[in-house]
Short mmCIF file of C-alpha atoms in Angstrom, two decimals:
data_model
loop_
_atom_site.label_atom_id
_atom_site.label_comp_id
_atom_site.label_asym_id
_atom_site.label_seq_id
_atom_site.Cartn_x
_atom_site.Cartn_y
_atom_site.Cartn_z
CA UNK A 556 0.00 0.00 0.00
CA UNK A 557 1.25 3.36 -1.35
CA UNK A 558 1.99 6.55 1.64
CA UNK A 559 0.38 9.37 0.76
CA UNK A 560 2.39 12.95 2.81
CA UNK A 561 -0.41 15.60 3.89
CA UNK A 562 -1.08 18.88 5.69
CA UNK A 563 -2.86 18.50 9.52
CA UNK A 564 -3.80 20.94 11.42
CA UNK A 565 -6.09 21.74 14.11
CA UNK A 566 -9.41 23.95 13.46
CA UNK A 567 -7.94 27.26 15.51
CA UNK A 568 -4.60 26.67 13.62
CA UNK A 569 -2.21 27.03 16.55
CA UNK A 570 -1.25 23.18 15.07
CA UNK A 571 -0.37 21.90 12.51
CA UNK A 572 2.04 19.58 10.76
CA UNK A 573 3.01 17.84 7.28
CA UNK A 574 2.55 14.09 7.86
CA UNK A 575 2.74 10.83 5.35
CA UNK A 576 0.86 7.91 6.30
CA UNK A 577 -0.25 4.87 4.53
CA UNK A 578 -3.16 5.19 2.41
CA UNK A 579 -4.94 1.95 4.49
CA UNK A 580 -5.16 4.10 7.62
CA UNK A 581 -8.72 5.77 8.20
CA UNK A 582 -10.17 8.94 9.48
CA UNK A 583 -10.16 7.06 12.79
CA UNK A 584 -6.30 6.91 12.99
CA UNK A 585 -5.55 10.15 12.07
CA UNK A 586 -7.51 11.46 14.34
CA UNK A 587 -6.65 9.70 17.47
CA UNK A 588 -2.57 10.34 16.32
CA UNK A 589 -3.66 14.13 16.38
CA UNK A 590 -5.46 14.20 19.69
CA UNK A 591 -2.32 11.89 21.07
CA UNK A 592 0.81 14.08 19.30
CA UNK A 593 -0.77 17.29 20.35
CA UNK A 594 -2.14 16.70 23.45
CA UNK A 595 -5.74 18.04 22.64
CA UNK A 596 -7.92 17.12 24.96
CA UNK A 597 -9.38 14.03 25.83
CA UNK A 598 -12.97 14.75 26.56
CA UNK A 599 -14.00 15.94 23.40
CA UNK A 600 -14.52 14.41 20.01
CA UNK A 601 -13.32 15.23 16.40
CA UNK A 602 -14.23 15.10 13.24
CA UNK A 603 -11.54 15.28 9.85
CA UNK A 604 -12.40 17.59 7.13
CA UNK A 605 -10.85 17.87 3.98
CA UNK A 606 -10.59 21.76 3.65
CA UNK A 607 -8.58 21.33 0.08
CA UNK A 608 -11.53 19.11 -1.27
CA UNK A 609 -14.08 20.26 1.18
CA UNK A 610 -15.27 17.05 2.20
CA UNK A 611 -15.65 15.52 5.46
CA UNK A 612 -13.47 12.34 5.95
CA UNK A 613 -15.70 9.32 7.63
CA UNK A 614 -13.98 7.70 10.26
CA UNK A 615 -13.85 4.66 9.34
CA UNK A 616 -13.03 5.30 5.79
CA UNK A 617 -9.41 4.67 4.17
CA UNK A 618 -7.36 7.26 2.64
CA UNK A 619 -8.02 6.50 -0.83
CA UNK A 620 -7.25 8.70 -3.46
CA UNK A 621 -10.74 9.54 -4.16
CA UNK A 622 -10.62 11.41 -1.02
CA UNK A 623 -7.04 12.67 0.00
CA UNK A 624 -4.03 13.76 -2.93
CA UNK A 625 -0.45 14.54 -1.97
CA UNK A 626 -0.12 18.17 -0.23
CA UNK A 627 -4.44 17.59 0.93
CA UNK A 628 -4.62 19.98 4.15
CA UNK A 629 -6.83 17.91 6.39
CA UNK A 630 -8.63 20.20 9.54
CA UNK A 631 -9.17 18.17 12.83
CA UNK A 632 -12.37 19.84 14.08
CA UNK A 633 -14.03 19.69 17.36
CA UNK A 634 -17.43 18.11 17.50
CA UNK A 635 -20.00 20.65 19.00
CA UNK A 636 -22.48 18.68 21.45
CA UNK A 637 -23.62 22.29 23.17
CA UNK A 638 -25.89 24.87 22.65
CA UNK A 639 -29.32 24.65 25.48
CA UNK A 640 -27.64 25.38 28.83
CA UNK B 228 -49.52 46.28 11.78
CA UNK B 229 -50.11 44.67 8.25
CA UNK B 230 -47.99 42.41 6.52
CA UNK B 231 -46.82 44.66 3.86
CA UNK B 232 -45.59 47.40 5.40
CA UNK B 233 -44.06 45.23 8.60
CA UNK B 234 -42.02 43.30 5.94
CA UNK B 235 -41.68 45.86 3.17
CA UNK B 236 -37.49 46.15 3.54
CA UNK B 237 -37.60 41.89 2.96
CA UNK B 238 -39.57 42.73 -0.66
CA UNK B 239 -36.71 44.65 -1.70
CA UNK B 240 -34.29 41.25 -1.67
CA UNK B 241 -34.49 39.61 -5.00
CA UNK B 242 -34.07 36.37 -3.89
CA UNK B 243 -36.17 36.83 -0.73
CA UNK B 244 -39.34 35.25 -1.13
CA UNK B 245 -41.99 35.94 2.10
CA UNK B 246 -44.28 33.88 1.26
CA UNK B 247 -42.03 30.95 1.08
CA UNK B 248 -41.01 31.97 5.06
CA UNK B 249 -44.75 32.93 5.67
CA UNK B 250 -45.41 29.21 4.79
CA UNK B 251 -42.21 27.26 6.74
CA UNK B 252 -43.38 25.37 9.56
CA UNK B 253 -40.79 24.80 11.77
CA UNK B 254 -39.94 22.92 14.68
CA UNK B 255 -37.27 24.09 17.18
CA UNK B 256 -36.46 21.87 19.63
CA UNK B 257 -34.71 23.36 22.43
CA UNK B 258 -35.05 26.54 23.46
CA UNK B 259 -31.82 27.52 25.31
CA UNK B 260 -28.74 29.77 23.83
CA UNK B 261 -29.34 28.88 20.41
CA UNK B 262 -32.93 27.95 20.64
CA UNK B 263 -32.86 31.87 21.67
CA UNK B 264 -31.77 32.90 18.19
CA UNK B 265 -33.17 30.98 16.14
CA UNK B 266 -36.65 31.55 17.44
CA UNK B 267 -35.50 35.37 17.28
CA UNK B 268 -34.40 35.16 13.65
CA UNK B 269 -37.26 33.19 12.70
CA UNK B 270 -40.23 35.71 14.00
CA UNK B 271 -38.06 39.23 12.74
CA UNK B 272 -37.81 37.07 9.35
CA UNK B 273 -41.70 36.51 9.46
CA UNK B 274 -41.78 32.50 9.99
CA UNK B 275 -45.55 31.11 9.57
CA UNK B 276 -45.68 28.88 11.86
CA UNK B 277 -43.23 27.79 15.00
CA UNK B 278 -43.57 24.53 17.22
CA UNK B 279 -40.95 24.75 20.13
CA UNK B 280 -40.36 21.90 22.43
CA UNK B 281 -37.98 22.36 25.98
CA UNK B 282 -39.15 20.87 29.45
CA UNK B 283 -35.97 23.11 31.00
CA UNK B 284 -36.50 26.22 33.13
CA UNK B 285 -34.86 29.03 32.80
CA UNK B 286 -31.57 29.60 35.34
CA UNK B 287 -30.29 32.57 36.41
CA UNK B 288 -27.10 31.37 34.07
CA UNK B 289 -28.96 31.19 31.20
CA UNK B 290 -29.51 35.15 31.10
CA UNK B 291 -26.30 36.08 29.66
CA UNK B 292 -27.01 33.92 26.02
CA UNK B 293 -30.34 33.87 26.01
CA UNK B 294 -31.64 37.31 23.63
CA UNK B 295 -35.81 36.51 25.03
CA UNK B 296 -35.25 35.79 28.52
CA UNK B 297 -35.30 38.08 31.37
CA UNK B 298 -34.57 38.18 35.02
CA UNK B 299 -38.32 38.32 35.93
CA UNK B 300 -38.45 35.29 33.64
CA UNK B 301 -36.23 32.92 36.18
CA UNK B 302 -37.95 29.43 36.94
CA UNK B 303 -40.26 29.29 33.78
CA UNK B 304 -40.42 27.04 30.77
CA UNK B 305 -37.72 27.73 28.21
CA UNK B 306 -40.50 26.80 26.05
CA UNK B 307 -43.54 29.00 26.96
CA UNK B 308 -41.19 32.24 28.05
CA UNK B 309 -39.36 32.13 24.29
CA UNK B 310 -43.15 31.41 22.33
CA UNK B 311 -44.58 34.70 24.34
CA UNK B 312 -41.32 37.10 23.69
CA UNK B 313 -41.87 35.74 19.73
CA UNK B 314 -45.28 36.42 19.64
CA UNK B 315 -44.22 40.25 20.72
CA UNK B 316 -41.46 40.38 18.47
CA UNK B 317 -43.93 40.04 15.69
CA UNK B 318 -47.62 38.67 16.17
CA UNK B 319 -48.37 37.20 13.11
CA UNK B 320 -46.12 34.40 13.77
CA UNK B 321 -48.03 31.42 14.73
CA UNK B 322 -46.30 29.72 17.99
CA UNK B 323 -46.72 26.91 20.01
CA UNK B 324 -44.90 25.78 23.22
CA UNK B 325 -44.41 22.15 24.14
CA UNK B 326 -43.32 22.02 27.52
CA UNK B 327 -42.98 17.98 27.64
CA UNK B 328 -39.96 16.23 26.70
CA UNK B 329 -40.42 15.57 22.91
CA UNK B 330 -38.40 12.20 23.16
CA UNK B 331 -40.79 11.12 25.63
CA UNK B 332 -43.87 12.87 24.45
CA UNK B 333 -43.32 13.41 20.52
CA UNK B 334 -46.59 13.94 18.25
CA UNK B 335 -45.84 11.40 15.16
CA UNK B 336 -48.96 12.77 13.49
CA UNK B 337 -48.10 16.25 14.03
CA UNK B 338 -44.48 15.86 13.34
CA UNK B 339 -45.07 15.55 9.44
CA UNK B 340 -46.22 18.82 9.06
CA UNK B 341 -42.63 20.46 9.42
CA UNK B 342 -41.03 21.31 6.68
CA UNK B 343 -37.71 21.23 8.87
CA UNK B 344 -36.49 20.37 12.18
CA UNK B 345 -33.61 22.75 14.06
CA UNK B 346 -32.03 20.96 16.83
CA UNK B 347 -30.84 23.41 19.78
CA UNK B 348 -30.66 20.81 22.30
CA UNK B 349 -26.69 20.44 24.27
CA UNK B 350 -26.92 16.12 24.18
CA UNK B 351 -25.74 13.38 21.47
CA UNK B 352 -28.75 11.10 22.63
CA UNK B 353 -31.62 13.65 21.45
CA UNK B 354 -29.76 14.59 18.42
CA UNK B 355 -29.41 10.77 17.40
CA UNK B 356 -33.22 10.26 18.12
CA UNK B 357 -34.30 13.50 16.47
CA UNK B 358 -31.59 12.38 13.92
CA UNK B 359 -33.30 8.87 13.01
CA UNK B 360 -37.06 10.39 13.04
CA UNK B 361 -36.56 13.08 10.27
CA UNK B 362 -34.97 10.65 8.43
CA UNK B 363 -37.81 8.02 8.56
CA UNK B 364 -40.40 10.71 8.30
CA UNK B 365 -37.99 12.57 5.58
CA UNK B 366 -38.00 15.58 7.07
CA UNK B 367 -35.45 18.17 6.87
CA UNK B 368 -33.25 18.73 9.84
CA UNK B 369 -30.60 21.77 10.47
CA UNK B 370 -28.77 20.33 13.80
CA UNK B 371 -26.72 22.90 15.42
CA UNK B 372 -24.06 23.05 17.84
CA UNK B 373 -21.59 25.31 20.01
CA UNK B 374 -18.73 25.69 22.39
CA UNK B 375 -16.48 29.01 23.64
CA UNK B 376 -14.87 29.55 20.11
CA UNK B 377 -16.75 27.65 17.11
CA UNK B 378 -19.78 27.29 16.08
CA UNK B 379 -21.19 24.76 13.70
CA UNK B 380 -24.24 24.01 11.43
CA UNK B 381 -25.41 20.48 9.87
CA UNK B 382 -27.88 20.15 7.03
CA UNK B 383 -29.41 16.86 6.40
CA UNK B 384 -32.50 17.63 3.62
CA UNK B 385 -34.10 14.56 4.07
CA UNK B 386 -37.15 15.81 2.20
CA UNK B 387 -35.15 15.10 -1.11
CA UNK B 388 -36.48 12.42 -3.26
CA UNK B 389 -32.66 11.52 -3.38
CA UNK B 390 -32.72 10.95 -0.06
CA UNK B 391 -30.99 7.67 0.04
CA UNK B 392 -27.97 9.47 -0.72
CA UNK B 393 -28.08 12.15 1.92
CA UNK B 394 -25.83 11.22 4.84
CA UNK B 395 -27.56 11.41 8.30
CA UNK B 396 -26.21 12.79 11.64
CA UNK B 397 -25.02 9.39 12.28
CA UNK B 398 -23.05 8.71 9.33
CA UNK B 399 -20.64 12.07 10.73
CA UNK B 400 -20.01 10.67 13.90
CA UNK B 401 -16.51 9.22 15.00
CA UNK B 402 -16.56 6.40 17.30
CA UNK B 403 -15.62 8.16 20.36
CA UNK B 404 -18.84 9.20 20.35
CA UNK B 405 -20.63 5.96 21.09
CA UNK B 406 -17.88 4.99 23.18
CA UNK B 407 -18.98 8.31 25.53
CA UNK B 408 -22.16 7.04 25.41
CA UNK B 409 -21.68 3.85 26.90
CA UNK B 410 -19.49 5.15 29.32
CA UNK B 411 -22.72 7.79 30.79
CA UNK B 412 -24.98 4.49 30.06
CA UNK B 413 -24.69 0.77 31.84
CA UNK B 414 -26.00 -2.53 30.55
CA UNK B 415 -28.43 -1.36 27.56
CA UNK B 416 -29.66 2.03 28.26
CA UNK B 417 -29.75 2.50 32.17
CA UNK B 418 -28.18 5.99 33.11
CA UNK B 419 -25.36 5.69 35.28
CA UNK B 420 -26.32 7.12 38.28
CA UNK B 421 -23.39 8.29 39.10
CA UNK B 422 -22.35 10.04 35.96
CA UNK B 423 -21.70 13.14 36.27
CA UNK B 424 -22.23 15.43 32.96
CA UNK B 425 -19.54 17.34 31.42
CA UNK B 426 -20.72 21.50 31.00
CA UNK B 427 -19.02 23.10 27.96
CA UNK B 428 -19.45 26.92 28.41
CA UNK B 429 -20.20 29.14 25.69
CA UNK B 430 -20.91 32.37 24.83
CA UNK B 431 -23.88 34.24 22.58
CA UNK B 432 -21.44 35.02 20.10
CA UNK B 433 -21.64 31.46 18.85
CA UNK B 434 -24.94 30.68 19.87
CA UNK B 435 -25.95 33.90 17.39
CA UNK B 436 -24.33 32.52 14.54
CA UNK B 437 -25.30 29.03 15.19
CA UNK B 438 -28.92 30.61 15.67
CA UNK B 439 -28.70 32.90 12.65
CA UNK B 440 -27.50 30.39 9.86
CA UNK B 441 -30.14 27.56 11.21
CA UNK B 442 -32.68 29.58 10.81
CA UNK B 443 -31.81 30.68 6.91
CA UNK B 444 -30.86 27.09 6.53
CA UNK B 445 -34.21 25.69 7.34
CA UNK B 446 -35.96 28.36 5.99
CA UNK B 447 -33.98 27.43 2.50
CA UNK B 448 -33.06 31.22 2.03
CA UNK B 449 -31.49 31.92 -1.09
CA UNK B 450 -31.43 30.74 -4.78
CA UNK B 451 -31.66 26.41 -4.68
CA UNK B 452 -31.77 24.03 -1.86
CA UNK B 453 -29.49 21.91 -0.17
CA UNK B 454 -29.56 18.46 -2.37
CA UNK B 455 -26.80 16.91 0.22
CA UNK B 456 -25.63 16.88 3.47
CA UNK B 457 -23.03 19.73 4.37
CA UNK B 458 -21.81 21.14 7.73
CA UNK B 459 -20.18 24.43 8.21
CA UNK B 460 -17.76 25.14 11.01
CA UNK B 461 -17.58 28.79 11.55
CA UNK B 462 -14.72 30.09 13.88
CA UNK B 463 -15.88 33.29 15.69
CA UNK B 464 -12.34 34.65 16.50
CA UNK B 465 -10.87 33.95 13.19
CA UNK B 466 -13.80 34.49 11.29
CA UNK B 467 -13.04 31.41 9.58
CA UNK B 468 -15.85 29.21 7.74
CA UNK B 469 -14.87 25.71 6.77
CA UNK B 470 -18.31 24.35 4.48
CA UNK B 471 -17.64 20.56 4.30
CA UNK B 472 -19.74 18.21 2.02
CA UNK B 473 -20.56 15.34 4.24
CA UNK B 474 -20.66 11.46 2.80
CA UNK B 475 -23.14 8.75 3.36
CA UNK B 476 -21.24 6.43 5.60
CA UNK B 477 -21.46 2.80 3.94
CA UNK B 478 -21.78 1.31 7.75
CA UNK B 479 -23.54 4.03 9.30
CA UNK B 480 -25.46 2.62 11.98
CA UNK B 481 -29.07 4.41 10.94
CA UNK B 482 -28.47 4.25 7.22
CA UNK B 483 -27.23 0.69 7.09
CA UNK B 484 -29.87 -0.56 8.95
CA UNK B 485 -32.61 1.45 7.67
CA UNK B 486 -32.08 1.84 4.21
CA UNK B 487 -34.68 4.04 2.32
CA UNK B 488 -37.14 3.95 0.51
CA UNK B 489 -39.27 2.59 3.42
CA UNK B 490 -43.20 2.47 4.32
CA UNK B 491 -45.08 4.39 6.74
CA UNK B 492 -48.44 2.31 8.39
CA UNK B 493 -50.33 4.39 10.99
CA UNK B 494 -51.75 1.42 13.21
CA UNK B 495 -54.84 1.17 14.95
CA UNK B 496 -54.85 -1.95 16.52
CA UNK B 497 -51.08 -2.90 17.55
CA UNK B 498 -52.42 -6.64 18.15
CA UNK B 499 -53.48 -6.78 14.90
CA UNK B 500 -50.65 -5.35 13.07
CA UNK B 501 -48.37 -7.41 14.61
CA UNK B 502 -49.78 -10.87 13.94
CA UNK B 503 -50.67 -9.31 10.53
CA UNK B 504 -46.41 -8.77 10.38
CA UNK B 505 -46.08 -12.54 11.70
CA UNK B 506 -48.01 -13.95 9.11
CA UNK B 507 -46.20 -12.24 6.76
CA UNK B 508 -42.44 -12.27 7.83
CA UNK B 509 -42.33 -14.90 10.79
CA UNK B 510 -40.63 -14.70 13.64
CA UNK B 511 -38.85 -11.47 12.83
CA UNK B 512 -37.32 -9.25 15.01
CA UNK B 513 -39.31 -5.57 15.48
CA UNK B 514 -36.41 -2.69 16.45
CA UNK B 515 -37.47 0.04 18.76
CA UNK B 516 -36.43 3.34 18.42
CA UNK B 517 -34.73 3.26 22.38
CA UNK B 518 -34.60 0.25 24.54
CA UNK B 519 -36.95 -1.16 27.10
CA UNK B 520 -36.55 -3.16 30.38
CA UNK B 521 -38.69 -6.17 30.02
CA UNK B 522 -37.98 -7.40 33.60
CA UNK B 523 -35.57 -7.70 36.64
CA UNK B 524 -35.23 -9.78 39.14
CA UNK B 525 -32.91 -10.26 42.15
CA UNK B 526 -30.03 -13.45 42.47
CA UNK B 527 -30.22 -13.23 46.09
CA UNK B 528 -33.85 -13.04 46.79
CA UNK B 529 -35.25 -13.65 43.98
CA UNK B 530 -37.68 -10.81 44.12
CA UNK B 531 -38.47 -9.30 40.86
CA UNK B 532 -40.73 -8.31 37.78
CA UNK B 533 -42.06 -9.01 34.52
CA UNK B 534 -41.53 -13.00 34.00
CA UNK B 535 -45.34 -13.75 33.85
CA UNK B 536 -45.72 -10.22 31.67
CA UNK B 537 -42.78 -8.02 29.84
CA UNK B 538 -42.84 -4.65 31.46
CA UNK B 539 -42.08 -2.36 28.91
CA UNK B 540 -40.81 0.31 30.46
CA UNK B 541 -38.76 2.79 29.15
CA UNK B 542 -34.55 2.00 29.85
CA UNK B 543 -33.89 6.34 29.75
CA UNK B 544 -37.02 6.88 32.65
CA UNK B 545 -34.04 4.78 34.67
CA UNK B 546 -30.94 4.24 35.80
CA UNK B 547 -28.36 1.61 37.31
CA UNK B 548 -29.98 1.85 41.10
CA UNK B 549 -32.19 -0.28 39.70
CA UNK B 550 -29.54 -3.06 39.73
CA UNK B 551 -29.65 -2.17 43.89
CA UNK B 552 -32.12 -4.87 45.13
CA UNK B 553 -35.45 -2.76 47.21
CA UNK B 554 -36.73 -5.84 48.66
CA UNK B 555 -33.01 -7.26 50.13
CA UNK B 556 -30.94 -4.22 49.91
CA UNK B 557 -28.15 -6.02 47.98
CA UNK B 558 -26.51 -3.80 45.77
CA UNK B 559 -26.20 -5.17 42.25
CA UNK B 560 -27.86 -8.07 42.69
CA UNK B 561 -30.53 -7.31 40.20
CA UNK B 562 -30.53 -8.74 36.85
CA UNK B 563 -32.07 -6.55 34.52
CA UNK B 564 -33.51 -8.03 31.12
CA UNK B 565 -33.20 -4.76 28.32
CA UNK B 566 -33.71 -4.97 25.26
CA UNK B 567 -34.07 -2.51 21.19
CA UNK B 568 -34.92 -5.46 19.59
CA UNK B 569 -38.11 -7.82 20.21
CA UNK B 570 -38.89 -10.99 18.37
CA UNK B 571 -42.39 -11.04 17.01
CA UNK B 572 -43.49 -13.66 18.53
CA UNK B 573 -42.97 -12.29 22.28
CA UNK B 574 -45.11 -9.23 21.49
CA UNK B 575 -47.73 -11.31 20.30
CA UNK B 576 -48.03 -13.50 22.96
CA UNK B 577 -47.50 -10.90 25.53
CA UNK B 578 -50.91 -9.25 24.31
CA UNK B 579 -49.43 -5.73 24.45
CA UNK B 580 -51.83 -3.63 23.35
CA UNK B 581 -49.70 -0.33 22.94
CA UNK B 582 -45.95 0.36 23.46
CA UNK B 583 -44.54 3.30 25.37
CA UNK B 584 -42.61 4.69 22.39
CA UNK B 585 -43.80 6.76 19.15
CA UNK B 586 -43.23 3.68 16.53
CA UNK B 587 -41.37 0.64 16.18
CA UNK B 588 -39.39 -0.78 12.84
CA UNK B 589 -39.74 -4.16 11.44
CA UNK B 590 -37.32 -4.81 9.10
CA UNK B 591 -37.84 -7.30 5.93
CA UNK B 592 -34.80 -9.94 5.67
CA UNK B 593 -33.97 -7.53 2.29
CA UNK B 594 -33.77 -4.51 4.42
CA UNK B 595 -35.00 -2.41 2.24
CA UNK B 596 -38.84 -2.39 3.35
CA UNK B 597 -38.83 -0.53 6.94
CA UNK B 598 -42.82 -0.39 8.09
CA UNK B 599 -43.20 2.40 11.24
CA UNK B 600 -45.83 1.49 13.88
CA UNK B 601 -47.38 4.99 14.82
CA UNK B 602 -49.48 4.86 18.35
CA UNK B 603 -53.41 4.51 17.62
CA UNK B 604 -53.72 8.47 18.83
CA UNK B 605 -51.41 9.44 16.17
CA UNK B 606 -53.56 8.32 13.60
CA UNK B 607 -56.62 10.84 13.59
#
């Protein structure tokens, strides 16, 4: 399976990185290596966008090349659960 | 005042139509921070008609993002306190408070009048509920959501004959999600009662643009209509706006398992229906929409319920306590039977005549025909 290098970065921008990883890793993975690398925290959940392609990435889908090309910047973004308090 | 000179600056907006906004009927459920604006958009804007649903009462807390509340207004309905400010704001919008907990208490019949759903509410279980209705019942739903910084909007037009390639709420989530949920949730559905819920402040900076962009959003302002799901993730320091398409997820848990196009049968008699369903798919499983305890009983003294007749009560109305023992005292002692799924066969022998839930799902071994069980009171 091919590596495919990348753009990460978190949705406020204060992170970000260029990364290659195998095309057979999913949303999931990327996500969980982001939360890890940059100590973001725990409590909340994310979500990976696509911002080149504007697409969201599902998380248990595989970086195929239908989804994510070479120099892609992919957005970690938090997923909102408030708004009623 | 009359219409035409109230909403005279709106004529001037080619691509404005009030009549189209005059018509909308919405439904807003919650009406907290962002519940606030969008009801507050939605009646300067002109809305039609308004259904909002919140069983909450107004905190003292709540007065610094909430636009229609007041101090006098501390310890009533979320609900009733927005519908009355809206109905000053501009009187010919048509609105009605709910003040019962729509997951609980949800109008089937009633519900297909909307032409869109906005979710305001600050929990994943109501948005996955609210989530798997609109779908069935193809409604449109704009589900919103906020924290400090960000704001975000989800549009899932369900209402398009395409629908079966719209991604749902569901299909967006990652897995952490579910695996929060069964951390705030024991064996099946009983709360933890010990869980203690995380609060994740905000401000009304995002709960106004959350508000603001539901309400065009479900009100379909603007040339076209949304033909696929899409979220946008709007940064309020930045100013940033990140619109994402968002995919049908092949093993989504709501679209895999209910797969449109799929049947609608308002039922009368529930006996009926259901040995009408056995005759005609056998000892098939029907899904509920949430689970139920069936029955519980003690391994130290045996005391229990429900072996002669399933209970059917409602997992959410409680929580793990119930695994304490009240007739012994021994604490989780109690083995609870819960269950989403029920084979045909025990509801028809059980004799239930209704359930406690709005409709029930029995799948065909194709999965492709989905028939929903409304409550005989739903169908008049």
């Amino acid at each position: 399976m091919t590596d495919v290098k990348f753009i990460i970065r978190t949705a406020d921008q204060t992170r970000k990185a260029e990364v290659e990883m195998q095309r057979s890793s999913i949303g999931a993975d990327i996500v969980q290596a982001a939360v890890d690398n940059w100590a973001l925290p725990s409590d909340t959940d994310y979500a990976l966008v696509n911002v080149t392609t504007g697409r969201s990435l599902v998380p248990t889908e595989m970086l195929d090349e239908n989804f994510v090309q070479a120099g892609d910047v992919l957005e970690v973004q938090p997923v909102l659960v408030a708004g009623h308090a | 005042m009359d219409r035409q000179s109230r909403y005279q600056r709106h004529s001037l907006i080619d691509w404005f139509s009030q009549a189209t906004v005059r018509d909308a009927r919405i439904c807003v459920v919650g009406a907290g921070a962002v519940g606030n604006e969008v009801l507050k958009c939605l009646a300067l804007l002109g809305a039609g008609s308004i259904d909002v649903y919140d069983f909450d009462r107004i905190e003292v807390h709540n007065l610094t993002r909430s636009v229609l509340f007041r101090v006098t207004d501390i310890g009533r309905n979320k609900a009733e306190c927005a519908a009355a400010r809206v109905r000053d704001l501009d009187p010919n919008v048509v609105i009605t408070a709910y003040t019962g907990n729509i997951l609980r208490d949800l109008d089937l019949a009633s519900f297909s009048k909307y032409s869109a759903v906005i979710c305001c509410v600050d929990n994943f279980e109501a948005r996955l509920r609210l989530n798997l209705i609109c779908k069935l019942w193809q409604i449109d739903l704009i589900n919103t959501g906020v924290d400090s910084r960000n704001a975000v909007v989800d549009v899932f037009p369900f209402s398009q004959q395409s629908a079966q390639s719209v991604a749902c709420y569901e299909c967006t989530l990652p897995p952490s999600v579910y695996q929060r949920l069964s951390q705030r949730y024991s064996c099946g559905g009983l709360k933890r009662a010990a869980f203690v819920e995380k609060r994740i402040p905000t401000t009304v900076i995002t709960a106004s643009l959350a508000g603001s962009l539901a309400a065009s959003k479900a009100l379909r302002l603007g040339p076209g209509g949304a033909l696929r799901s899409d979220r946008i993730f709007l940064d309020s320091i930045s100013g940033i706006s990140r619109p994402s398409e968002l995919p049908v997820r092949v093993d989504c848990p709501v679209c895999s398992q209910f797969p449109a196009p799929f049947r609608k049968r308002p039922v009368r008699d529930l006996q009926a229906e259901l040995a009408r369903l056995r005759a005609e798919k056998g000892n098939s499983d029907i899904t509920l929409p949430e689970s139920l305890i069936l029955s519980f009983q003690c391994k130290k003294c045996d005391a229990g319920e429900g072996h002669d007749a399933p209970l059917f009560w409602r997992a959410s109305e409680h929580d793990s306590g119930l695994a304490n023992c009240r007739a012994c005292g021994a604490e989780g002692a109690v083995e609870i039977q819960i269950t989403d799924r029920l084979p045909l066969d025990t509801l028809t022998k059980s004799g239930v005549r209704s359930l406690p839930l709005p409709f029930a799902l029995a799948a065909s071994e194709t999965g492709t025909d989905v028939l929903v069980l409304e409550k005989e009171s739903e169908c008049d």
